[in-house]
CSV table of C-alpha atoms in Angstrom, one decimal:
chain,number,residue,atom,x,y,z
A,1,MET,CA,-21.8,-22.0,-22.2
A,2,ARG,CA,-19.8,-22.7,-19.1
A,3,GLU,CA,-21.3,-22.8,-16.0
A,4,GLU,CA,-19.7,-20.7,-13.3
A,5,LYS,CA,-18.7,-23.2,-10.3
A,6,PRO,CA,-20.3,-21.9,-6.9
A,7,LYS,CA,-17.6,-20.5,-4.8
A,8,ALA,CA,-16.3,-22.6,-2.2
A,9,PRO,CA,-17.6,-21.9,1.2
A,10,SER,CA,-14.2,-21.6,2.6
A,11,GLN,CA,-13.6,-18.7,0.2
A,12,GLU,CA,-16.5,-17.0,1.4
A,13,ASN,CA,-15.8,-17.6,4.9
A,14,LYS,CA,-12.2,-16.1,4.6
A,15,LYS,CA,-13.7,-13.1,3.0
A,16,MET,CA,-16.0,-12.4,5.7
A,17,LYS,CA,-13.1,-12.9,8.3
A,18,ASN,CA,-10.9,-10.4,6.5
A,19,GLY,CA,-13.8,-8.0,6.3
A,20,TRP,CA,-13.9,-8.0,10.3
A,21,PHE,CA,-10.2,-8.0,10.8
A,22,TRP,CA,-9.3,-4.5,10.5
A,23,PRO,CA,-12.1,-2.8,12.2
A,24,ALA,CA,-11.8,-5.1,15.2
A,25,ILE,CA,-7.9,-4.1,15.4
A,26,TYR,CA,-9.1,-0.3,15.3
A,27,THR,CA,-11.6,-0.5,17.7
A,28,GLY,CA,-9.1,-2.5,20.1
A,29,VAL,CA,-6.5,0.5,19.6
A,30,ALA,CA,-9.1,3.0,20.4
A,31,LEU,CA,-10.4,1.4,23.5
A,32,LEU,CA,-6.5,1.1,24.5
A,33,PHE,CA,-6.1,4.7,23.6
A,34,ILE,CA,-9.1,5.8,25.7
A,35,GLY,CA,-7.9,3.9,28.6
A,36,MET,CA,-4.8,5.2,28.5
A,37,VAL,CA,-6.3,8.8,28.6
A,38,TRP,CA,-8.7,7.9,31.3
A,39,GLY,CA,-5.7,6.2,33.6
A,40,TYR,CA,-3.6,9.2,33.1
A,41,SER,CA,-6.3,11.8,34.0
A,42,ALA,CA,-7.1,10.0,37.0
A,43,MET,CA,-3.5,9.7,38.1
A,44,THR,CA,-3.3,13.4,37.6
A,45,THR,CA,-6.3,14.3,39.5
A,46,LYS,CA,-5.0,12.2,42.6
A,47,ASP,CA,-1.9,13.9,42.7
A,48,GLU,CA,-3.4,17.4,42.5
A,49,ALA,CA,-5.7,16.1,45.5
A,50,VAL,CA,-2.7,14.9,47.4
A,51,THR,CA,-0.7,18.0,46.6
A,52,SER,CA,-3.8,20.2,47.7
A,53,ASP,CA,-4.0,18.3,51.0
A,54,VAL,CA,-0.3,19.1,51.6
A,55,ALA,CA,-0.8,22.7,50.8
A,56,LYS,CA,-3.5,23.0,53.2
A,57,LEU,CA,-1.7,21.3,56.1
A,58,ASP,CA,1.4,23.7,55.3
A,59,GLN,CA,-0.6,27.0,55.5
A,60,PRO,CA,0.2,28.7,58.7
A,61,ASN,CA,-2.5,29.0,61.4
A,62,ASP,CA,-1.7,32.1,63.7
A,63,GLU,CA,-4.5,31.4,65.8
A,64,VAL,CA,-3.6,27.9,67.0
A,65,THR,CA,-0.2,29.1,67.3
A,66,VAL,CA,-1.1,31.8,69.6
A,67,GLU,CA,-3.3,29.6,71.7
A,68,THR,CA,-0.4,26.9,72.1
A,69,ASN,CA,2.1,29.3,73.0
A,70,ALA,CA,-0.1,30.9,75.5
A,71,ALA,CA,-0.8,27.6,77.1
A,72,ASN,CA,3.2,26.9,77.5
A,73,GLU,CA,3.9,30.5,78.8
A,74,THR,CA,4.3,32.0,81.8
A,75,LEU,CA,3.5,35.7,82.6
A,76,LYS,CA,6.3,38.2,81.6
A,77,TYR,CA,6.9,41.6,82.8
A,78,PRO,CA,5.0,44.1,80.7
A,79,PHE,CA,8.0,45.8,79.6
A,80,HIS,CA,11.4,45.0,78.3
A,81,GLU,CA,13.1,42.8,80.6
A,82,ASP,CA,16.3,44.4,80.2
A,83,GLN,CA,14.9,47.6,81.6
A,84,LEU,CA,13.8,45.7,84.9
A,85,ASP,CA,16.4,47.7,87.1
A,86,GLN,CA,14.9,50.9,85.7
A,87,VAL,CA,11.3,50.1,87.0
A,88,ALA,CA,9.9,51.4,90.2
A,89,ILE,CA,6.3,50.5,91.7
A,90,LEU,CA,4.6,53.7,92.4
A,91,GLN,CA,1.7,52.0,93.6
A,92,GLU,CA,1.1,48.2,95.0
A,93,PHE,CA,-2.1,46.2,94.4
A,94,TYR,CA,-4.4,46.5,97.1
A,95,ASP,CA,-4.5,43.5,99.4
A,96,PRO,CA,-6.5,43.6,102.6
A,97,THR,CA,-4.5,41.0,104.1
A,98,ALA,CA,-1.1,42.8,103.5
A,99,GLU,CA,1.0,44.9,105.8
A,100,GLU,CA,-0.3,48.4,106.6
A,101,SER,CA,2.4,50.1,104.7
A,102,VAL,CA,1.7,48.1,101.7
A,103,ARG,CA,-2.0,48.8,101.9
A,104,GLU,CA,-1.3,52.5,102.0
A,105,LYS,CA,0.9,52.3,99.1
A,106,ALA,CA,-2.1,51.0,97.2
A,107,LEU,CA,-4.6,53.6,97.9
A,108,LEU,CA,-5.1,56.3,95.2
A,109,VAL,CA,-6.5,59.9,96.0
A,110,PHE,CA,-9.1,61.2,93.8
A,111,LYS,CA,-11.4,64.0,94.4
A,112,GLN,CA,-10.8,63.6,98.3
A,113,SER,CA,-11.5,59.9,98.2
A,114,TYR,CA,-9.5,57.1,98.5
A,115,VAL,CA,-9.5,54.3,95.7
A,116,THR,CA,-8.1,51.0,95.7
A,117,SER,CA,-5.3,49.9,93.4
A,118,LYS,CA,-6.4,46.6,91.4
A,119,GLY,CA,-2.8,46.4,89.8
A,120,LEU,CA,0.6,48.1,90.0
A,121,SER,CA,1.5,51.4,88.6
A,122,LEU,CA,5.0,51.3,87.0
A,123,SER,CA,7.4,54.1,86.4
A,124,MET,CA,10.9,54.5,85.0
A,125,ASP,CA,11.9,57.6,86.5
A,126,GLY,CA,8.8,59.4,85.0
A,127,GLN,CA,10.1,58.5,81.0
A,128,PRO,CA,8.1,56.9,78.7
A,129,PHE,CA,8.7,53.2,77.7
A,130,GLU,CA,7.2,50.9,75.7
A,131,VAL,CA,4.7,48.4,76.9
A,132,VAL,CA,4.7,44.9,75.8
A,133,ALA,CA,2.3,41.9,75.9
A,134,ALA,CA,2.8,40.1,79.0
A,135,LEU,CA,1.4,36.7,77.5
A,136,SER,CA,0.3,35.8,74.0
A,137,GLY,CA,-3.4,36.1,73.5
A,138,THR,CA,-6.2,38.3,71.7
A,139,VAL,CA,-6.8,41.9,71.9
A,140,GLU,CA,-10.2,42.1,73.8
A,141,ALA,CA,-10.5,45.7,73.7
A,142,VAL,CA,-8.6,49.0,73.0
A,143,VAL,CA,-10.2,51.8,75.0
A,144,ALA,CA,-9.5,55.5,74.0
A,145,ASP,CA,-9.8,57.6,76.9
A,146,SER,CA,-8.2,61.1,77.4
A,147,PHE,CA,-8.8,61.3,81.1
A,148,LYS,CA,-7.1,58.0,82.0
A,149,GLY,CA,-5.1,57.5,78.9
A,150,SER,CA,-5.8,54.5,76.6
A,151,GLU,CA,-6.4,51.3,77.6
A,152,ILE,CA,-5.7,47.7,76.1
A,153,ARG,CA,-7.2,44.4,77.6
A,154,LEU,CA,-5.7,41.1,76.1
A,155,LYS,CA,-7.4,37.8,76.6
A,156,HIS,CA,-5.3,34.7,77.2
A,157,ALA,CA,-5.7,31.0,77.9
A,158,ASP,CA,-7.2,29.4,81.3
A,159,GLY,CA,-9.3,32.8,82.0
A,160,MET,CA,-6.4,35.1,82.3
A,161,THR,CA,-6.7,38.7,81.1
A,162,THR,CA,-4.0,41.6,81.4
A,163,VAL,CA,-5.0,45.1,81.1
A,164,TYR,CA,-2.6,47.8,80.4
A,165,SER,CA,-3.8,51.7,80.9
A,166,SER,CA,-2.2,55.3,80.9
A,167,LEU,CA,-1.2,54.4,77.2
A,168,THR,CA,-0.4,56.6,74.0
A,169,GLY,CA,0.6,55.6,70.6
A,170,VAL,CA,-1.6,52.4,70.6
A,171,LEU,CA,-0.3,49.9,68.0
A,172,VAL,CA,-2.9,46.9,68.1
A,173,LYS,CA,-6.3,46.9,67.3
A,174,GLU,CA,-9.5,44.7,69.1
A,175,GLY,CA,-9.6,41.2,67.8
A,176,GLU,CA,-5.9,41.2,66.9
A,177,GLU,CA,-3.6,38.0,67.8
A,178,ILE,CA,-0.7,39.0,70.1
A,179,GLN,CA,2.6,37.3,70.8
A,180,GLN,CA,4.4,37.5,74.2
A,181,GLY,CA,6.7,40.3,74.3
A,182,GLN,CA,4.9,42.4,71.4
A,183,VAL,CA,4.9,46.3,71.6
A,184,LEU,CA,1.5,47.3,72.4
A,185,ALA,CA,1.7,51.0,73.0
A,186,THR,CA,4.0,53.6,75.1
A,187,THR,CA,3.2,55.0,78.6
A,188,THR,CA,2.2,58.6,79.1
A,189,GLN,CA,0.7,60.4,82.1
A,190,ASN,CA,-3.0,60.9,82.7
A,191,ASP,CA,-5.5,63.2,84.8
A,192,TRP,CA,-6.8,60.4,86.8
A,193,ASN,CA,-3.6,59.6,88.7
A,194,PRO,CA,-1.4,62.9,87.7
A,195,GLU,CA,0.8,62.0,90.9
A,196,ALA,CA,2.4,59.2,89.3
A,197,GLY,CA,3.5,61.3,86.2
A,198,VAL,CA,4.3,59.2,83.0
A,199,HIS,CA,3.6,55.4,84.2
A,200,LEU,CA,2.0,52.0,83.2
A,201,GLN,CA,-1.2,50.8,85.4
A,202,PHE,CA,-0.7,47.1,84.9
A,203,GLU,CA,-3.3,44.7,86.2
A,204,VAL,CA,-3.6,41.0,86.0
A,205,GLN,CA,-7.6,39.2,86.1
A,206,LYS,CA,-8.1,35.6,86.7
A,207,ASP,CA,-11.9,34.8,85.5
A,208,GLY,CA,-12.7,38.3,85.5
A,209,VAL,CA,-11.2,39.1,89.1
A,210,ALA,CA,-8.2,41.2,89.6
A,211,VAL,CA,-5.2,39.2,91.3
A,212,ASN,CA,-1.8,40.5,92.7
A,213,PRO,CA,0.7,40.7,89.8
A,214,HIS,CA,3.2,39.7,92.6
A,215,ASP,CA,2.0,36.4,92.8
A,216,TYR,CA,3.1,35.9,88.9
A,217,LEU,CA,5.9,38.2,88.5
A,218,ALA,CA,9.4,38.9,91.0
A,219,PHE,CA,9.3,42.5,91.3
């Protein structure tokens, strides 16, 4: 009987090496594929985050725009400026230091008593006209009053407030952001000051105190 020769160690080692070769290749390819997928996912997520941040920056912020505009604005007429030549001042702002004729024009008679005017009563030959915002700001209040006519209060930057009364057809609501020159309502007549007919009562306040609109507007 022929003895079988033991296999040479080199042959055994060769088989063992060949047995691990392909699994190692497969494992390496799998790891490479996983790495590529992970890298692509990370890049996509980063791009989405950048796009999202850009979108947030591009979104309009009306409130900031209104505040920025108001800080750079000067008070304008509470009506369309091309109508300036048609406007008459029926009642003046009451200033105790003004001349007597001006003070008399600033007194309103109501129930046989005098009331001082805290603003200007403006008329356009007794005809209705549109009232516009003298400054950008926020609608602080809208008061419906059948006796005095509706009233709108706008709050502005730097402690400024403008008040528009003897109105009808109000187009704004409380809390709304308003741009300078935006139409607010239309003038009407009222029972509080019937002698003025159709008019606008316009007031300017600084830190809650009525001030003379003439200090800001060249009527």
